[in-house]
Backbone as a ProteinNet text record, in pm:
[ID]
protein_1_A
[PRIMARY]
XXXXXXXXXXXXXXXXXXXXXXXXXXXXXXXXXXXXXXXXXXXXXXXXXXXXXXXXXXXXXXXXXXXXXXXXXXXXXX
[TERTIARY]
699	625.9	495.9	456.6	334.3	212.6	96.2	-26.9	-50.8	-85.3	-105.5	-241.4	-242.9	-368.3	-421.9	-551.2	-612.7	-659.4	-626.1	-671.2	-750.2	-882.4	-970.8	-997.6	-928.9	-943	-1062.4	-1134.3	-1253.7	-1358.5	-1355.3	-1455.9	-1406.6	-1286.5	-1227.2	-1245.4	-1285.4	-1298.1	-1166.5	-1173.2	-1052	-941	-973.3	-868.1	-799.1	-860.7	-802.2	-725.1	-735.2	-675	-524.1	-452.1	-305.8	-252.5	-306.1	-259	-282.4	-395.2	-423.9	-326.1	-299.8	-207.2	-66.2	-20.4	114.4	126.2	20.9	21.9	29.1	-43.9	-40.4	98.3	158.6	293.4	394.3	386	481.7	478.5	363.1	349.6	405.8	438.9	491.3	634	663	800.1	857.5	990.3	1048.5	993.2	953.1	895.9	744.4	682.3	536.6	483.3	355.3	293.6	145.1	84.6	-60.9	-103.7	-229.9	-285.2	-375.1	-340.7	-418.6	-522.7	-648	-756.6	-809.7	-817.2	-860.5	-943.3	-1009.4	-1092	-1020	-891.7	-810.3	-664.4	-582.9	-440.9	-376.2	-319.4	-258.8	-114.6	-81.1	55.6	108.7	28.9	82.1	127.6	56.7	97.2	233.9	259.3	390	501.6	477.6	577.6	600.1	492.7	506.2	584.4	554.1	628.2	775.8	803.3	942.2	1015.8	947.9	1008.1	1034.5	935.3	944.4	1024.8	1014.5	1072.1	1153.9	1235.5	1314.3	1391.3	1373.7	1444.8	1393.5	1282.5	1231.3	1098.7	1049.8	919.7	918.5	827.3	801	661.6	640.5	512.8	480.8	375.2	338.4	190.8	161.8	22.4	-32.8	-147.5	-216.6	-337.2	-395.5	-509.8	-501.6	-516.4	-499.2	-623.6	-729.5	-849.3	-924.7	-1023.2	-1050.2	-1130.6	-1205.3	-1288.7	-1216.3	-1131	-1061.9	-912.8	-836.1	-689.8	-646.1	-562.7	-508.7	-357	-291.1	-145.5	-95.3	-0.2	65	182.7	179.8	285.6	356.7	486	562.1	675.8	718	834.9	953.6	1058.9	1181.9	1286	1386.9	1492.5	1564.1	1587.9	1655.3	1804.1
1221.9	1098.4	1109.2	999.1	1000.8	998	1021.2	1022.6	885	881.7	756.1	695.2	564.9	490.6	469.8	442.5	417.1	272.7	206	69.5	71.6	62.6	64.8	-79.6	-124.3	-264.3	-287.3	-182.1	-199	-283.2	-288.5	-362	-499.4	-536.9	-664.4	-765.3	-889.7	-991.5	-1008.3	-1029.3	-1034.4	-1125.4	-1244.8	-1336.5	-1291.5	-1197.6	-1149.3	-1018	-955.8	-823	-823.3	-902.4	-897.2	-943.6	-1052.9	-1087.6	-975.1	-905.4	-794.6	-680.2	-647.1	-537.9	-572.2	-693.9	-733.7	-740.5	-784.6	-785.8	-645.5	-553.2	-413.6	-355.6	-382.8	-332.3	-393.4	-523.3	-591.4	-535.4	-483.9	-429.5	-288.2	-224.1	-87	-84.6	18.9	47.8	148.1	155	255.1	395	465	598.5	599.6	482.9	475.4	446.2	475.9	452.2	426.1	383	373.6	415	454.3	493.7	380.4	325.8	220.6	285.3	244.8	295.1	177.3	194.7	86.2	143.1	53.4	97.4	83.5	47.2	39.2	65.6	89.8	115.3	-9.6	1.3	-115.4	-141.4	-106.1	-122.9	-265.7	-372.3	-507.6	-530.5	-468.8	-478.1	-415.2	-305	-239.2	-334	-406.4	-502	-613.1	-659.3	-762.1	-709	-586.9	-527	-512.1	-472.6	-457.4	-591	-697.7	-830.5	-873.3	-853	-898.3	-804	-674.2	-573.4	-469.7	-512.4	-419.6	-320.6	-191.8	-87	-56.1	-119.3	-101	-26.4	20.7	87.3	208.7	299.5	413.9	399.8	457.6	444.9	580.9	645.3	777.4	779.1	803.9	816.6	947.5	938.7	1056.5	1090.7	989.5	1007.2	895.4	931.4	834.1	821	764.4	729.2	848	818	685	594.5	650	566.2	522.7	608.5	580.2	604.5	512.3	524	524.1	619.2	628	633.8	544.2	536.1	532.9	620.4	613.4	516.9	413.5	313.2	328	349.7	372.8	272.1	249.7	164.8	256.7	230.9	307.5	216.3	275.3	196.1	115.1	-10.3	-99.5	-72.6
-949.5	-934.5	-1012.4	-1076.8	-1154.9	-1062.8	-1122.6	-1044.5	-983.4	-857.6	-786.1	-817.4	-830.6	-841.7	-700.8	-691.6	-561.7	-556.5	-446.9	-422.5	-292.2	-304.1	-187.8	-146.1	-42	-0.7	91.3	123.3	207.2	136.9	4.4	-72.4	-117.1	-77.1	-117.3	-3.7	-35.5	69.6	145.6	277	360.2	307.9	262.3	218.7	90	17.5	-107.5	-90.6	27.1	45.4	26.8	105.2	97.7	-37.4	-97.7	-232.1	-333.9	-321.9	-413.2	-391.5	-266.2	-234.9	-282.5	-253.1	-294	-445.7	-514.3	-660.5	-718	-656.8	-701	-680.6	-565.5	-539.7	-636.9	-660.5	-748.5	-890.4	-932.5	-1067.9	-1081.4	-969.2	-975.2	-1028.5	-1105.2	-1147.2	-1047.1	-1035.7	-945.9	-975.6	-871.4	-885.5	-891.9	-911.6	-914.6	-775.1	-756.1	-625.9	-642.3	-533.7	-527.1	-387.1	-375.9	-246.7	-198.9	-84.8	-21.7	68.8	54.5	138.8	219.6	351.7	439.2	554.1	628.5	741.1	875	871.3	993.1	955.5	1054.7	1030.7	971	851	787	831	953.5	1004	987.7	1013	991.7	846.9	752.8	612.8	592.4	658.8	647.5	692.4	800.5	848	745.4	682	578.6	459.1	416.6	305.8	341	463.2	506.1	499.9	536.3	531.6	387.2	299.4	160.1	71	95.9	6	82.5	174.5	256.8	170.1	200.5	129.2	-9.9	-50.4	-186.3	-192.4	-77.2	-80.2	11.5	-21	64	122.6	239.3	312	372	322	370.8	407.1	534.5	575.3	519.7	451.5	399.9	487	549.9	640.2	744.2	871.7	979.2	1065.3	1005.7	1079.1	1136.9	1219.4	1273.1	1180.7	1085	998.6	871.3	818.7	692.6	709.9	658	656.7	511.7	474.2	338.5	349.4	274.1	276.2	132.6	103.1	-27.4	-14.5	-97.8	-100.4	-233.9	-229.3	-352.1	-363.4	-487.3	-511.4	-533.8	-460.3	-476.7	-539.7	-600.9	-662.9	-556	-587.4	-490.5	-486
[MASK]
++++++++++++++++++++++++++++++++++++++++++++++++++++++++++++++++++++++++++++++

């Protein structure tokens, strides 16, 4: 897997967070990933990704709070 990019959504206005995350994911090729950095558990985002991209993504917690959450989100072959 190539080196992951980092997307720190803590600095993004709330209404722009999910569109930015989904745009970043949509631009990934199979085998690519990015690391999402947030100030809370992004579990609801995981449910949204599962709905939109079932079976097409990987989700690995790298850090689980309490102040910072880091998740590697990858695109897998459909």
